[in-house]
Coordinates of C-alpha atoms in Angstrom, one line a residue:
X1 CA 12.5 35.7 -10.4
X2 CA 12.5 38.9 -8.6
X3 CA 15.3 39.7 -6.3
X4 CA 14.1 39.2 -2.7
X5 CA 15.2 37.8 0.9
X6 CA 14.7 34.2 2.0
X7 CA 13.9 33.9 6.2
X8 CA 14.6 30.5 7.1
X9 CA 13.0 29.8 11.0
X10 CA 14.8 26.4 11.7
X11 CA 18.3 27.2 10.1
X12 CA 19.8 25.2 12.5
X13 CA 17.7 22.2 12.2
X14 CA 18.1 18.5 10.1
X15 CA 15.6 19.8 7.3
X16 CA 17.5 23.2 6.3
X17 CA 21.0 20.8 6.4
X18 CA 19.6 17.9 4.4
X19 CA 17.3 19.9 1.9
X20 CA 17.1 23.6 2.1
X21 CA 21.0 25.0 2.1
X22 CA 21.4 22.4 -0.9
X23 CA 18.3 23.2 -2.8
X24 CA 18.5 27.1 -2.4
X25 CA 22.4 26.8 -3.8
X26 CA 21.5 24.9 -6.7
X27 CA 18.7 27.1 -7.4
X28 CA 20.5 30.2 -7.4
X29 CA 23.6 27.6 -9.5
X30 CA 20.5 27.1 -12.1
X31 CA 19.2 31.0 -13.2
X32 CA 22.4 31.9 -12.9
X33 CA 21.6 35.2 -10.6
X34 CA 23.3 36.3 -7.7
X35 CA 23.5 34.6 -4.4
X36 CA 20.6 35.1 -3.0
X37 CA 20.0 37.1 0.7
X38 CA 18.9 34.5 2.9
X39 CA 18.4 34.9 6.7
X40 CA 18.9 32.2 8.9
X41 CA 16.8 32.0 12.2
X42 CA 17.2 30.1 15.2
X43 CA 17.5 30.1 19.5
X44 CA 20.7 28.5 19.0
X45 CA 23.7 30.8 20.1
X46 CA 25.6 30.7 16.7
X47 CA 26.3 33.8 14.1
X48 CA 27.2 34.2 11.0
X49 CA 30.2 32.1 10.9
X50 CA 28.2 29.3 12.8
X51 CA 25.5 29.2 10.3
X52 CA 27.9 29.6 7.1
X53 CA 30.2 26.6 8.3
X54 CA 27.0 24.3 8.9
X55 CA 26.2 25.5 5.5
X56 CA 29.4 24.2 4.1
X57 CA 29.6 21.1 5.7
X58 CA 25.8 20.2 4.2
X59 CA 26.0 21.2 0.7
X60 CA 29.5 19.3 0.2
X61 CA 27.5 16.5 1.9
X62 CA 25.5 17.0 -1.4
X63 CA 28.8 16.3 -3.6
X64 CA 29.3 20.5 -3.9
X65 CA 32.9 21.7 -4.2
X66 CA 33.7 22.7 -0.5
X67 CA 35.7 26.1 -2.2
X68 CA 32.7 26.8 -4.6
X69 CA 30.3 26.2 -1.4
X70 CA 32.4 28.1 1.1
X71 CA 32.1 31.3 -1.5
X72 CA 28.1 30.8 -1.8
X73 CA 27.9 30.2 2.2
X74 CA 29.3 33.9 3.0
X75 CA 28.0 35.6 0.4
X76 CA 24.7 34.5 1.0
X77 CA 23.9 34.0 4.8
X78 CA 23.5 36.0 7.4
X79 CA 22.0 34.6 11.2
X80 CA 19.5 36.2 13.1
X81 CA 19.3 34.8 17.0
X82 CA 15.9 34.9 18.8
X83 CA 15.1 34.1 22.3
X84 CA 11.4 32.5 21.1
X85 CA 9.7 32.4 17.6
X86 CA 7.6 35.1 18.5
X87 CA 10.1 38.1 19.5
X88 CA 11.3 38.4 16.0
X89 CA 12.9 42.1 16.3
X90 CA 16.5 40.4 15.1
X91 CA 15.2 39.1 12.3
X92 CA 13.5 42.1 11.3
X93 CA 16.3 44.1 11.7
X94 CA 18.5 42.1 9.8
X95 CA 16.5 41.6 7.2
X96 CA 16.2 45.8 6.8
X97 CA 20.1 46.1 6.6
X98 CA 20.7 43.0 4.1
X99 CA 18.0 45.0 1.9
X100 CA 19.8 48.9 2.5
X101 CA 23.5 46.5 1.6
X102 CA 22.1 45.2 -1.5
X103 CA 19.3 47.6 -2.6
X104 CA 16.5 45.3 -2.8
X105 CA 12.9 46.4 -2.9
X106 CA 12.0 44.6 0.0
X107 CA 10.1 41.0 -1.3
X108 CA 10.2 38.7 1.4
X109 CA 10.0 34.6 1.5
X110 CA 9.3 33.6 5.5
X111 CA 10.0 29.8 5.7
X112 CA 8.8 27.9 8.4
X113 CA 10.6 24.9 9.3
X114 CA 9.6 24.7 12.7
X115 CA 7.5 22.6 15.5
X116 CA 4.0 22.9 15.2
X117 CA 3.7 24.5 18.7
X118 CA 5.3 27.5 17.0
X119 CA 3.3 28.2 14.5
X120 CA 0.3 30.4 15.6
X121 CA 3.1 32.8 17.6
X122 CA 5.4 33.2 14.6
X123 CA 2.7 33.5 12.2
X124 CA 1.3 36.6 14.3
X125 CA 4.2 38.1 14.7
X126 CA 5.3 38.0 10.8
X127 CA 1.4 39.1 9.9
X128 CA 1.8 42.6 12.4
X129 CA 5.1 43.4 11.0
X130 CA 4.2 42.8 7.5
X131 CA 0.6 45.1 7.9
X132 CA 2.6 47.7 9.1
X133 CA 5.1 47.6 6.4
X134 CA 2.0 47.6 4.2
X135 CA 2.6 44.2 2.1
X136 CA -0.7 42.4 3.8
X137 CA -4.1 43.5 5.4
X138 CA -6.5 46.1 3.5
X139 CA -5.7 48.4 0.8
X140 CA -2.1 47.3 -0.4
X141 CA -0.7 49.3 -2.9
X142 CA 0.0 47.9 -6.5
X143 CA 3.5 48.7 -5.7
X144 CA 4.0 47.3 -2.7
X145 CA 6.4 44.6 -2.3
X146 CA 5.5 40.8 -1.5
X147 CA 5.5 39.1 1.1
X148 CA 5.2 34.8 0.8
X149 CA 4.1 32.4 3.6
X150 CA 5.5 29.1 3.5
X151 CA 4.7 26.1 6.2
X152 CA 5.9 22.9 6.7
X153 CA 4.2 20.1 7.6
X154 CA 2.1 18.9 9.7
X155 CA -0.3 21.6 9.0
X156 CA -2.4 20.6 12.7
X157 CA -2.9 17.3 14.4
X158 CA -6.5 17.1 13.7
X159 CA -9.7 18.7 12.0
X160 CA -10.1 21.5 14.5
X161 CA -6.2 22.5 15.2
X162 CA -6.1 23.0 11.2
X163 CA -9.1 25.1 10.9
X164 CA -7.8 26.9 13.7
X165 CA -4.8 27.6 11.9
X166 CA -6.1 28.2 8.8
X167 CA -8.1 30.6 10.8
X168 CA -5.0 32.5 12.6
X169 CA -3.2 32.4 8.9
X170 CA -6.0 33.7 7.4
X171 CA -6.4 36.6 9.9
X172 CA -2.7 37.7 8.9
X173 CA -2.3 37.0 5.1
X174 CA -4.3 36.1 2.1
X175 CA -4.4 33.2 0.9
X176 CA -2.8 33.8 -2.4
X177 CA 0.4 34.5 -0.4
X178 CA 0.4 30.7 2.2
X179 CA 2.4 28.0 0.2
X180 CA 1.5 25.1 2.1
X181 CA 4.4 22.6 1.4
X182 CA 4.1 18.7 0.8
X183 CA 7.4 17.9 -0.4
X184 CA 6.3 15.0 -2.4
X185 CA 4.2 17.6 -4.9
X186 CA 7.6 18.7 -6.1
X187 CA 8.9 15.5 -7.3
X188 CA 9.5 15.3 -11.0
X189 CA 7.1 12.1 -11.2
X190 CA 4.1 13.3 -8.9
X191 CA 4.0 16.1 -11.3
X192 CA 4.4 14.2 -14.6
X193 CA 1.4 12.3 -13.2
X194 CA -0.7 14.8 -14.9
X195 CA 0.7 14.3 -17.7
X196 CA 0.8 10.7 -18.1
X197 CA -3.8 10.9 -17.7
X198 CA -4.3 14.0 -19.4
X199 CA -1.7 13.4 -22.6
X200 CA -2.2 10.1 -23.1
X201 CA -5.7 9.7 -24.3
X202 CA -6.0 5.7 -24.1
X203 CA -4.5 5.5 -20.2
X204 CA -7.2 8.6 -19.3
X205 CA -9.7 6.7 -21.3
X206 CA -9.6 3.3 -19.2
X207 CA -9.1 6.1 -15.7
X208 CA -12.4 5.1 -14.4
X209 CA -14.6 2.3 -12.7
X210 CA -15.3 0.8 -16.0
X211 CA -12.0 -0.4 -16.1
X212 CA -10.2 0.0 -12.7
X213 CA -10.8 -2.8 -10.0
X214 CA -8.8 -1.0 -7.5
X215 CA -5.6 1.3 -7.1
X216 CA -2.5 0.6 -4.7
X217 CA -0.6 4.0 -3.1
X218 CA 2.2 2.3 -1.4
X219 CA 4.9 4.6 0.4
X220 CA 7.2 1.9 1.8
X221 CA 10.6 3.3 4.0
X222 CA 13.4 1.6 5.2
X223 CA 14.2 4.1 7.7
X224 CA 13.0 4.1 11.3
X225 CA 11.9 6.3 13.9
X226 CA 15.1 5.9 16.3
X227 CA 16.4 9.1 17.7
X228 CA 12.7 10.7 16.7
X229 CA 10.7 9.8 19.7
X230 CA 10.2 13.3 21.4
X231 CA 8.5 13.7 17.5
X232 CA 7.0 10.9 16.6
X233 CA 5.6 9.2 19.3
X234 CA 3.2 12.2 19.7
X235 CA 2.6 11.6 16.0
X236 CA 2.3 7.9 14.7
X237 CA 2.3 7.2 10.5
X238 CA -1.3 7.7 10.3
X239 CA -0.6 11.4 10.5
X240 CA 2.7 11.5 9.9
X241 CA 2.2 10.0 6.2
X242 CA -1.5 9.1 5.3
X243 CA -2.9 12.5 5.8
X244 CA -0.9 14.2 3.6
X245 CA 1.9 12.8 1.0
X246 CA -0.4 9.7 0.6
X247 CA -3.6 12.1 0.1
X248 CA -1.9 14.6 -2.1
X249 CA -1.0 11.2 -4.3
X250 CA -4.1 10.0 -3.7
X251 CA -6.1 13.4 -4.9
X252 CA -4.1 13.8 -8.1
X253 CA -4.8 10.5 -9.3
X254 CA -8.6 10.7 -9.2
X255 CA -9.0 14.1 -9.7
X256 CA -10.6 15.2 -13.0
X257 CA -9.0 16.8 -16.0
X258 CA -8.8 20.6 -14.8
X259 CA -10.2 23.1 -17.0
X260 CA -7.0 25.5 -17.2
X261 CA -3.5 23.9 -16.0
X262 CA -2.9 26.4 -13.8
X263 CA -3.1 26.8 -9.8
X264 CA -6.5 27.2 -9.6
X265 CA -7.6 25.0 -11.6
X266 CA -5.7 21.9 -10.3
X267 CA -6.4 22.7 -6.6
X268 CA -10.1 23.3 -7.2
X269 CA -10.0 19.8 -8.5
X270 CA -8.3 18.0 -6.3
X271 CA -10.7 19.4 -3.6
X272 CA -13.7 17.9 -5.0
X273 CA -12.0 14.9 -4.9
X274 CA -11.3 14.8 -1.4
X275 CA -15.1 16.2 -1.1
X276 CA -16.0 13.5 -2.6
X277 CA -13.8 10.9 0.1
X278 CA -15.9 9.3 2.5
X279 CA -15.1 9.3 5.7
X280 CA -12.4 6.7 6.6
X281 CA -13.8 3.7 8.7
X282 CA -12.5 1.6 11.4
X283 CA -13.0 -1.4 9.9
X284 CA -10.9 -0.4 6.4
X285 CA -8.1 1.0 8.7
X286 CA -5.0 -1.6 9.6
X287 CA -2.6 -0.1 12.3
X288 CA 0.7 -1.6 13.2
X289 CA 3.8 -1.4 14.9
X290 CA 8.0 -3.3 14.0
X291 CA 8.7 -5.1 16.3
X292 CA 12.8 -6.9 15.6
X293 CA 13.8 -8.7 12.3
X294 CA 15.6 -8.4 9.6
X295 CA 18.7 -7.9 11.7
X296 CA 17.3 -5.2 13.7
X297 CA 17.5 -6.2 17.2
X298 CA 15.1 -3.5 18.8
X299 CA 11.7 -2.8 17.8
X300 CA 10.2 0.5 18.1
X301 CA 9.3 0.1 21.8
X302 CA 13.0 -0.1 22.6
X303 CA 13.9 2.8 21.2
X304 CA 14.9 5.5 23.5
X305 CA 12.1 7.9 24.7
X306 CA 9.6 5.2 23.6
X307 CA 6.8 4.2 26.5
X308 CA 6.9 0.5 26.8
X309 CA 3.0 0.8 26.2
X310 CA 3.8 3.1 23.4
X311 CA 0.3 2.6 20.6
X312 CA 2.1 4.9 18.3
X313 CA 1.6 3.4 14.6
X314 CA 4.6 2.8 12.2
X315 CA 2.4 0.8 9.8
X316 CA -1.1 2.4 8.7
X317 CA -3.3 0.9 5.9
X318 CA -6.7 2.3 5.1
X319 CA -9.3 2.1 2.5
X320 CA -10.5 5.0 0.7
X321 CA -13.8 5.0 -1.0
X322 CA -15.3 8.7 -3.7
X323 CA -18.6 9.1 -4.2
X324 CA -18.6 10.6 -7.6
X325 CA -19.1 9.5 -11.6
X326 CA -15.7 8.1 -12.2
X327 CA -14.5 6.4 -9.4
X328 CA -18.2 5.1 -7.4
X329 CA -17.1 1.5 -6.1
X330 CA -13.4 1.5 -7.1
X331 CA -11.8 1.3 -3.6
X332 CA -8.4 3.5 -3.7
X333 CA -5.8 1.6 -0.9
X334 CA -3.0 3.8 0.8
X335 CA -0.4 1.9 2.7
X336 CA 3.1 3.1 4.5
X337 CA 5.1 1.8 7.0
X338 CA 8.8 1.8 8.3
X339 CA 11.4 -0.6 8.6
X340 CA 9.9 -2.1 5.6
X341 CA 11.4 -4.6 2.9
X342 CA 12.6 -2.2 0.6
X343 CA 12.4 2.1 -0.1
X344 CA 9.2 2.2 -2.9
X345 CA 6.7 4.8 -3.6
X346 CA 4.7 3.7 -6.4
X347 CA 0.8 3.8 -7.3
X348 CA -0.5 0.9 -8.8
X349 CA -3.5 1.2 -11.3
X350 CA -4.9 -2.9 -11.4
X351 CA -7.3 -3.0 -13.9
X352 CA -10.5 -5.5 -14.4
X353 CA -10.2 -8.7 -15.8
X354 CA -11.9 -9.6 -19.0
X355 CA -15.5 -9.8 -18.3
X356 CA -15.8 -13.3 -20.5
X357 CA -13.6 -16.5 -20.0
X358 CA -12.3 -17.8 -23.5
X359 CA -8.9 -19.7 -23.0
X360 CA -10.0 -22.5 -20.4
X361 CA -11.8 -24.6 -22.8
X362 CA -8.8 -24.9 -25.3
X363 CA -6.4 -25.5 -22.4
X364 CA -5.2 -22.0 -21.3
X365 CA -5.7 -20.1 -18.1
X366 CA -7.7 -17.1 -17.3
X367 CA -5.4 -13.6 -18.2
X368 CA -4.2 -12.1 -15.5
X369 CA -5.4 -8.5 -14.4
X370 CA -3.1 -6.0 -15.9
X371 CA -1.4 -3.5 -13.6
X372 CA -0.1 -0.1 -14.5
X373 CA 2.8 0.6 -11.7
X374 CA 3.7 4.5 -11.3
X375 CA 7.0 4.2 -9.9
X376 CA 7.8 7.7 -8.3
X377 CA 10.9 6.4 -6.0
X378 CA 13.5 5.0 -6.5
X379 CA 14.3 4.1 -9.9
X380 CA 11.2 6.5 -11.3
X381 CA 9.1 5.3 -14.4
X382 CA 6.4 2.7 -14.7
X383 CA 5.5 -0.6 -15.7
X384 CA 2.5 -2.1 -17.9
X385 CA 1.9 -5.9 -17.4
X386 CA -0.1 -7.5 -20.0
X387 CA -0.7 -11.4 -21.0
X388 CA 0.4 -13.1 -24.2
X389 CA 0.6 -16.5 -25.5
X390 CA 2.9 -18.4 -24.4
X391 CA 4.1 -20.6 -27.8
X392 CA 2.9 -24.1 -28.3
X393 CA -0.3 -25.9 -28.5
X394 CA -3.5 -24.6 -26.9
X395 CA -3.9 -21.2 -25.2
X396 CA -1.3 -21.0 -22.4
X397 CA -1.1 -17.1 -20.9
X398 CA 2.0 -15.7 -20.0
X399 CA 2.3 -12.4 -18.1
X400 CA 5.2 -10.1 -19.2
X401 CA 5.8 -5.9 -18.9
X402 CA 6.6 -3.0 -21.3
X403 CA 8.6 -0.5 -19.0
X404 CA 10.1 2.7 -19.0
X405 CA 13.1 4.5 -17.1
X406 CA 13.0 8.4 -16.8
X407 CA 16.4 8.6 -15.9
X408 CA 18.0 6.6 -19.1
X409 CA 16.2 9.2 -21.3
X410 CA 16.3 12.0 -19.2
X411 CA 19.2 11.8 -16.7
X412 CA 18.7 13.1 -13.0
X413 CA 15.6 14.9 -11.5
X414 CA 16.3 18.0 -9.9
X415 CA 15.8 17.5 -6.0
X416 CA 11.7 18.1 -5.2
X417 CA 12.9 20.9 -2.8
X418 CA 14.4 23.0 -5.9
X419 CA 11.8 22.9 -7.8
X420 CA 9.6 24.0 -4.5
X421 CA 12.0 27.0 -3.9
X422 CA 11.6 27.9 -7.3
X423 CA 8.0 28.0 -7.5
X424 CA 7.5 30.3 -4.8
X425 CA 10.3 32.7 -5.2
X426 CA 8.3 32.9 -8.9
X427 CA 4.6 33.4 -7.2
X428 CA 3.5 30.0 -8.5
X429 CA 0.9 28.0 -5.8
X430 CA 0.3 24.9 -8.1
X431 CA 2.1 22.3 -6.1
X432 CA 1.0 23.7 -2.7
X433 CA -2.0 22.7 -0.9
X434 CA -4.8 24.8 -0.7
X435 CA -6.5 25.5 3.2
X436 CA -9.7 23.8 2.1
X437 CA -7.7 20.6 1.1
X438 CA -5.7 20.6 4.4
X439 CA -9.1 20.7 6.1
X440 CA -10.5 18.0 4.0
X441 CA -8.0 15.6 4.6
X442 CA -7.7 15.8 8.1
X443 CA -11.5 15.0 7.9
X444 CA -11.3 11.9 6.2
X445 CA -9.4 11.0 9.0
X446 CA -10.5 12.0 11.9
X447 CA -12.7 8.8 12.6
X448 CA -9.4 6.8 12.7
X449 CA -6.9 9.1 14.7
X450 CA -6.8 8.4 18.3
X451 CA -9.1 5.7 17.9
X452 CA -8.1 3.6 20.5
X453 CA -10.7 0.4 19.7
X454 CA -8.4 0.0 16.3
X455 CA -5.8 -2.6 17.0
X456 CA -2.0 -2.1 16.2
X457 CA -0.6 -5.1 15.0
X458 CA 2.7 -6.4 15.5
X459 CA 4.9 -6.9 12.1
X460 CA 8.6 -8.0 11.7
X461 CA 11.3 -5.5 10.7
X462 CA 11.8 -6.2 7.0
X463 CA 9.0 -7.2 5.7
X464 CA 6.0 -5.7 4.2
X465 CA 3.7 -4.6 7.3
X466 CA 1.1 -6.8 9.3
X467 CA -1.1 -9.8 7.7
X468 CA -3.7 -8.1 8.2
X469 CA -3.6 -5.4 5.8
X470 CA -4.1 -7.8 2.8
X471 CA -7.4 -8.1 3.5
X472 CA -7.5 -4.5 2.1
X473 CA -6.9 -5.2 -1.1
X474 CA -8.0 -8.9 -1.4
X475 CA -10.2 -9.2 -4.4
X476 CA -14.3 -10.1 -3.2
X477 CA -14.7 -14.0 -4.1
X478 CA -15.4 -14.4 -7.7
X479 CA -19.3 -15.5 -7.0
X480 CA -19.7 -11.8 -5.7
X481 CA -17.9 -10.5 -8.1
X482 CA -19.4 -11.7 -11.0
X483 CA -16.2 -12.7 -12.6
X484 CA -15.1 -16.2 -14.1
X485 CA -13.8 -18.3 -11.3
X486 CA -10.2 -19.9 -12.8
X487 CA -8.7 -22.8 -11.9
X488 CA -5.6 -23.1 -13.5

């Protein structure tokens, strides 16, 4: 990992407390390097102290020793102050002394965890300053130092706000040096994905319409959108979710095996998969909204900053269908939602039934389907159901499961942030999204958003979303089907 200085934009923000001052510590815990230089920007009228003490106060939030945190906290961070994300002379300056102090050669990570309003100002700014210092635009020398890009969602509110964005990046920096960042790439589980198809030769074998009725993403949070408003409302789960950690999980489990395991190779394939995506349709989408339950006594419209007419989805379902080989007629199912029963992300694989009934004539039942459960949060691993007989006379079927814990075998996953950090302080874009796939899934979408002729259902806090959505992934009848009809 090659020396360099971190800029956080947003240092004073929920997202640099919760996951960034923690991450970039245990990072720099892990190689065992130096503290690293990182620059904190922000309006806010803090300083150095400011900045180190909120520092402090997060990562011993994150179970750090408060002596061993306090001597990361000053060593590492220094506080620029701005008047607006696009006059960024303090940060340059300070950036240019931290590198004369520690003799560094000048690499640079800019991190932007900031609104989306922000964006095409900052990024501007950070592209002239960086083509004059001669790290981006034409004819860079071989020994120039680098410069990385890193966003935070949302990447645009629609199709056109991310081309335009793509287009304002683009005009700035290559692409090579944009790390797009969708948290839920980084988590130990999305990534062992690939390895689950692509080792395991009889999973990837059944991975295809042959086998596969349908597959279940389900990103279920407890959490609400109280004291969010000024964001949310503006935003709804449709984009907030859907678009783009429910895609990403979406795109790596129907992509095809990539040809090198590498960057290129697994971005070029999850493209074609969202190529592939048709456009989603009104009819396949299921929009809702919590209203009280579950001991909550407010639903979302009571929430301050919430319009009492507020359409703003917490719930969205839709139905996603590939034209391609492997997956033509399979229907892929992405559901998320807050205030739901319980905190699950899991993707659910249910596999056809056998195409011949055998057990009914000696007294038995019909097997059920089997299901493969991904569990990626909480309590990470998966789940296999499959039917055996259930002793006795006749052919009774009983369902059970074979299952498997990462965390008994394995212990604790690093946080998905670290392993984010890491990967673009080393130069390595695998578990970033690509411009082309931020532009492709905002056009699946973009029949659905602001579509005001879809109706947003009411649904209790604490449960599992509105009725309505399990028509999604209701089975057709059997008679259309052309499978055994059971009764049993």
């Amino acid at each position: 990992m090659d020396p360099h200085v971190f800029v956080l934009f947003g240092a004073t923000g929920d997202l640099a407390a919760l996951k960034l001052f923690p991450a970039l510590y245990r990072v720099s815990q892990r190689d065992g390097a130096p503290p690293p230089a990182v620059i904190g920007v922000g309006r806010s009228d803090w300083d150095d102290t400011t900045l180190q003490d909120a520092a402090v106060d997060a990562l011993t939030e994150a179970d750090v020793d408060e002596g061993e945190a306090r001597e990361w906290a000053e060593s590492a961070l220094r506080y620029a102050r701005v008047e607006a994300y696009d006059q960024l002379g303090p940060v340059f300056e300070t950036a240019e002394a931290l590198e004369a102090e520690r003799g560094l050669d000048g690499n640079r990570v800019y991190y932007l965890a900031l609104p989306p309003s922000t964006f095409p100002g900052t990024i501007t700014a950070l592209g002239e300053y960086e083509e004059d210092r001669g790290t981006v635009g034409e004819h860079v020398p071989d020994d120039a130092p680098w410069v990385r890009l890193v966003i935070e969602k949302p990447f645009g509110h629609d199709l056109a706000s991310a081309q335009e964005l793509n287009r304002i990046v683009h005009e700035h920096f290559p692409e090579n040096a944009v790390y797009r960042i969708d948290h839920f790439l980084g988590k130990e589980t999305v990534q062992n994905l690939l390895v689950f198809r692509f080792a395991n030769a009889f999973f990837e074998s059944a991975w295809s319409r042959r086998d596969v009725e349908r597959v279940e993403i389900t990103v279920a949070e407890t959490n609400d959108a109280a004291g969010r408003a000024g964001y949310f409302d503006g935003v709804g789960t449709m984009r907030d979710m859907i678009q783009n950690h429910l895609t990403q999980l979406f795109s790596l489990t129907a992509m095809e095996p990539p040809a090198r395991l590498d960057a290129e190779g697994i971005r070029r394939e999850k493209i074609k998969v969202l190529r592939s995506t048709r456009t989603a349709r009104s009819n396949e989408t299921v929009l809702g909204q919590y209203g009280p339950g579950a001991g909550h006594d407010e639903g979302y419209r009571d929430h301050e900053g919430v319009p009492e007419d507020s359409r703003t989805d917490t719930f969205a379902a839709v139905r996603l269908h590939l034209d391609n080989w492997r997956w033509q007629g399979v229907p892929f199912v992405l559901r998320t939602g807050k205030r739901m029963a319980e905190r699950l992300t899991e993707i659910a694989v249910v596999f056809r039934r056998p195409p011949i009934t055998l057990f009914q004539a000696s007294g038995g039942c019909d097997p059920e389907r089997n299901v493969l459960r991904l569990r990626l949060q909480p309590n990470e691993g998966f789940t296999l159901s499959f039917d055996v007989k259930t002793p006795g006379d006749g052919f009774g079927v009983s369902t059970r499961e074979l299952s498997f814990r990462y965390e008994d075998t394995f212990g604790p996953f690093p946080d998905a942030y670290e392993t984010l950090l890491r990967d673009v302080a080393e130069g390595d874009p695998t578990l970033f999204v690509h411009a082309e796939e931020a532009e492709e899934a905002w056009r699946i979408y973009h029949a659905v958003l602001d579509n005001t002729d879809i109706e947003v259902h009411p649904y209790e806090s604490g449960g599992w979303g509105p009725d309505a959505a399990g028509r999604l992934v209701e089975a057709p009848p059997p008679e259309e089907s052309g499978e055994p009809v059971a009764d049993c």
